[in-house]
Amino acid sequence: MPLSEHEQRMLEQMERALYAEDPKFATALEGSGLRTYTRRRVYQAVAGFLVGIALLMAGMVAQQIWISVVGFLVMLGCAVLAVTGWRKAPKPGEQPAAGAPGGRRQPRQRRSMMDRIEQRWQRRRDEQGH
């Protein structure tokens, strides 16, 4: 759900205040920190996936089905974390997402149907003076 104009102004005001009070901390919160966080999350998910494979194999060798099932679930969960973390990671030189700290809201190129309906509804309310 997009932020209203008032919320965007408040967010920008808070960002300016943060930069004024502690510019070093504000700079640390920008995109490179987010990129490092998501990269670390992906690496942890890959390591967890390998642990899941080890559990799966150990369960097969020990003929303990429950260990193999736990290993499979660990693999599945880590694969999901890796894929979602990889998709959310900003590319080098790219601005962080709108919800990320220090990120500027960029206009979305492709809006969902609900966003278009919501925008039309808001426009009608504004035209009627509500």
mmCIF file of C-alpha atoms in Angstrom:
data_model
loop_
_atom_site.group_PDB
_atom_site.id
_atom_site.type_symbol
_atom_site.label_atom_id
_atom_site.label_comp_id
_atom_site.label_asym_id
_atom_site.label_seq_id
_atom_site.Cartn_x
_atom_site.Cartn_y
_atom_site.Cartn_z
ATOM 1 C CA MET A 1 0.000 0.000 0.000
ATOM 2 C CA PRO A 2 1.581 3.277 -1.078
ATOM 3 C CA LEU A 3 2.214 6.074 1.374
ATOM 4 C CA SER A 4 -0.018 9.117 1.307
ATOM 5 C CA GLU A 5 1.480 12.505 0.484
ATOM 6 C CA HIS A 6 1.376 13.472 4.157
ATOM 7 C CA GLU A 7 3.189 10.270 5.152
ATOM 8 C CA GLN A 8 5.801 10.814 2.430
ATOM 9 C CA ARG A 9 6.418 14.375 3.667
ATOM 10 C CA MET A 10 6.731 13.129 7.247
ATOM 11 C CA LEU A 11 9.184 10.422 6.168
ATOM 12 C CA GLU A 12 11.294 12.921 4.233
ATOM 13 C CA GLN A 13 11.268 15.273 7.216
ATOM 14 C CA MET A 14 12.447 12.468 9.513
ATOM 15 C CA GLU A 15 15.188 11.559 7.017
ATOM 16 C CA ARG A 16 16.407 15.172 6.894
ATOM 17 C CA ALA A 17 16.418 15.315 10.702
ATOM 18 C CA LEU A 18 18.390 12.062 10.869
ATOM 19 C CA TYR A 19 20.942 13.376 8.374
ATOM 20 C CA ALA A 20 21.228 16.621 10.357
ATOM 21 C CA GLU A 21 21.678 14.872 13.719
ATOM 22 C CA ASP A 22 23.925 11.985 12.721
ATOM 23 C CA PRO A 23 25.054 11.975 9.073
ATOM 24 C CA LYS A 24 27.454 9.066 9.626
ATOM 25 C CA PHE A 25 24.673 6.822 10.933
ATOM 26 C CA ALA A 26 22.278 7.936 8.181
ATOM 27 C CA THR A 27 24.857 7.124 5.512
ATOM 28 C CA ALA A 28 25.344 3.676 7.052
ATOM 29 C CA LEU A 29 21.614 2.990 6.681
ATOM 30 C CA GLU A 30 21.581 3.647 2.941
ATOM 31 C CA GLY A 31 21.509 1.085 0.146
ATOM 32 C CA SER A 32 24.931 -0.478 0.661
ATOM 33 C CA GLY A 33 23.894 -1.616 4.143
ATOM 34 C CA LEU A 34 20.728 -3.150 2.759
ATOM 35 C CA ARG A 35 22.690 -4.835 -0.017
ATOM 36 C CA THR A 36 25.136 -6.276 2.518
ATOM 37 C CA TYR A 37 22.279 -7.493 4.713
ATOM 38 C CA THR A 38 20.492 -9.260 1.849
ATOM 39 C CA ARG A 39 23.724 -10.758 0.544
ATOM 40 C CA ARG A 40 24.506 -12.099 4.030
ATOM 41 C CA ARG A 41 20.969 -13.512 4.257
ATOM 42 C CA VAL A 42 21.396 -15.318 0.935
ATOM 43 C CA TYR A 43 24.732 -16.772 2.034
ATOM 44 C CA GLN A 44 23.196 -17.981 5.284
ATOM 45 C CA ALA A 45 20.343 -19.575 3.346
ATOM 46 C CA VAL A 46 22.815 -21.379 1.068
ATOM 47 C CA ALA A 47 24.715 -22.662 4.115
ATOM 48 C CA GLY A 48 21.417 -23.807 5.645
ATOM 49 C CA PHE A 49 20.546 -25.564 2.397
ATOM 50 C CA LEU A 50 23.813 -27.489 2.589
ATOM 51 C CA VAL A 51 23.031 -28.421 6.205
ATOM 52 C CA GLY A 52 19.622 -29.639 4.982
ATOM 53 C CA ILE A 53 21.313 -31.855 2.385
ATOM 54 C CA ALA A 54 23.589 -33.261 5.097
ATOM 55 C CA LEU A 55 20.572 -33.996 7.310
ATOM 56 C CA LEU A 56 18.756 -35.635 4.399
ATOM 57 C CA MET A 57 21.718 -37.875 3.660
ATOM 58 C CA ALA A 58 22.309 -38.653 7.344
ATOM 59 C CA GLY A 59 18.686 -39.686 7.710
ATOM 60 C CA MET A 60 18.979 -41.985 4.709
ATOM 61 C CA VAL A 61 22.204 -43.569 5.982
ATOM 62 C CA ALA A 62 20.831 -44.007 9.520
ATOM 63 C CA GLN A 63 17.494 -45.175 8.093
ATOM 64 C CA GLN A 64 15.679 -42.583 10.188
ATOM 65 C CA ILE A 65 12.912 -41.103 8.054
ATOM 66 C CA TRP A 66 12.220 -38.200 10.406
ATOM 67 C CA ILE A 67 15.804 -36.900 10.070
ATOM 68 C CA SER A 68 15.446 -36.971 6.289
ATOM 69 C CA VAL A 69 12.117 -35.138 6.486
ATOM 70 C CA VAL A 70 13.650 -32.455 8.727
ATOM 71 C CA GLY A 71 16.549 -32.131 6.286
ATOM 72 C CA PHE A 72 14.150 -31.712 3.384
ATOM 73 C CA LEU A 73 12.155 -29.052 5.248
ATOM 74 C CA VAL A 74 15.365 -27.186 6.108
ATOM 75 C CA MET A 75 16.380 -27.321 2.438
ATOM 76 C CA LEU A 76 12.977 -26.060 1.322
ATOM 77 C CA GLY A 77 12.909 -23.193 3.828
ATOM 78 C CA CYS A 78 16.435 -22.101 3.000
ATOM 79 C CA ALA A 79 15.730 -22.229 -0.739
ATOM 80 C CA VAL A 80 12.745 -19.930 -0.246
ATOM 81 C CA LEU A 81 14.830 -17.532 1.878
ATOM 82 C CA ALA A 82 17.626 -17.483 -0.691
ATOM 83 C CA VAL A 83 15.307 -16.783 -3.610
ATOM 84 C CA THR A 84 13.346 -14.043 -1.828
ATOM 85 C CA GLY A 85 16.547 -12.482 -0.481
ATOM 86 C CA TRP A 86 18.144 -12.522 -3.914
ATOM 87 C CA ARG A 87 15.121 -10.850 -5.521
ATOM 88 C CA LYS A 88 14.937 -8.103 -2.873
ATOM 89 C CA ALA A 89 18.628 -7.230 -3.023
ATOM 90 C CA PRO A 90 19.217 -3.901 -4.796
ATOM 91 C CA LYS A 91 21.730 -4.037 -7.613
ATOM 92 C CA PRO A 92 24.982 -2.060 -7.227
ATOM 93 C CA GLY A 93 24.291 1.589 -7.978
ATOM 94 C CA GLU A 94 20.537 1.097 -7.699
ATOM 95 C CA GLN A 95 18.447 3.013 -5.179
ATOM 96 C CA PRO A 96 17.031 0.908 -2.336
ATOM 97 C CA ALA A 97 13.351 0.028 -2.276
ATOM 98 C CA ALA A 98 10.759 2.509 -0.998
ATOM 99 C CA GLY A 99 10.420 0.758 2.364
ATOM 100 C CA ALA A 100 14.164 0.621 2.912
ATOM 101 C CA PRO A 101 15.923 3.088 5.192
ATOM 102 C CA GLY A 102 17.164 6.156 3.344
ATOM 103 C CA GLY A 103 15.411 5.172 0.142
ATOM 104 C CA ARG A 104 13.571 7.641 -1.998
ATOM 105 C CA ARG A 105 10.231 6.533 -3.312
ATOM 106 C CA GLN A 106 10.473 5.815 -7.009
ATOM 107 C CA PRO A 107 7.389 5.765 -9.217
ATOM 108 C CA ARG A 108 6.353 2.258 -10.005
ATOM 109 C CA GLN A 109 6.341 1.512 -13.687
ATOM 110 C CA ARG A 110 3.722 -1.170 -13.524
ATOM 111 C CA ARG A 111 0.828 -0.830 -11.110
ATOM 112 C CA SER A 112 -1.487 -3.551 -9.972
ATOM 113 C CA MET A 113 -5.190 -3.474 -10.679
ATOM 114 C CA MET A 114 -5.968 -2.655 -7.033
ATOM 115 C CA ASP A 115 -3.618 0.336 -7.140
ATOM 116 C CA ARG A 116 -5.351 1.692 -10.233
ATOM 117 C CA ILE A 117 -8.798 1.188 -8.683
ATOM 118 C CA GLU A 118 -7.652 2.875 -5.475
ATOM 119 C CA GLN A 119 -6.220 5.798 -7.424
ATOM 120 C CA ARG A 120 -9.460 6.246 -9.380
ATOM 121 C CA TRP A 121 -11.487 6.106 -6.161
ATOM 122 C CA GLN A 122 -9.274 8.748 -4.561
ATOM 123 C CA ARG A 123 -9.518 10.955 -7.653
ATOM 124 C CA ARG A 124 -13.339 10.744 -7.597
ATOM 125 C CA ARG A 125 -13.425 11.631 -3.894
ATOM 126 C CA ASP A 126 -11.139 14.610 -4.516
ATOM 127 C CA GLU A 127 -13.291 15.813 -7.434
ATOM 128 C CA GLN A 128 -16.439 15.622 -5.317
ATOM 129 C CA GLY A 129 -14.802 17.665 -2.576
ATOM 130 C CA HIS A 130 -14.733 15.014 0.163
#
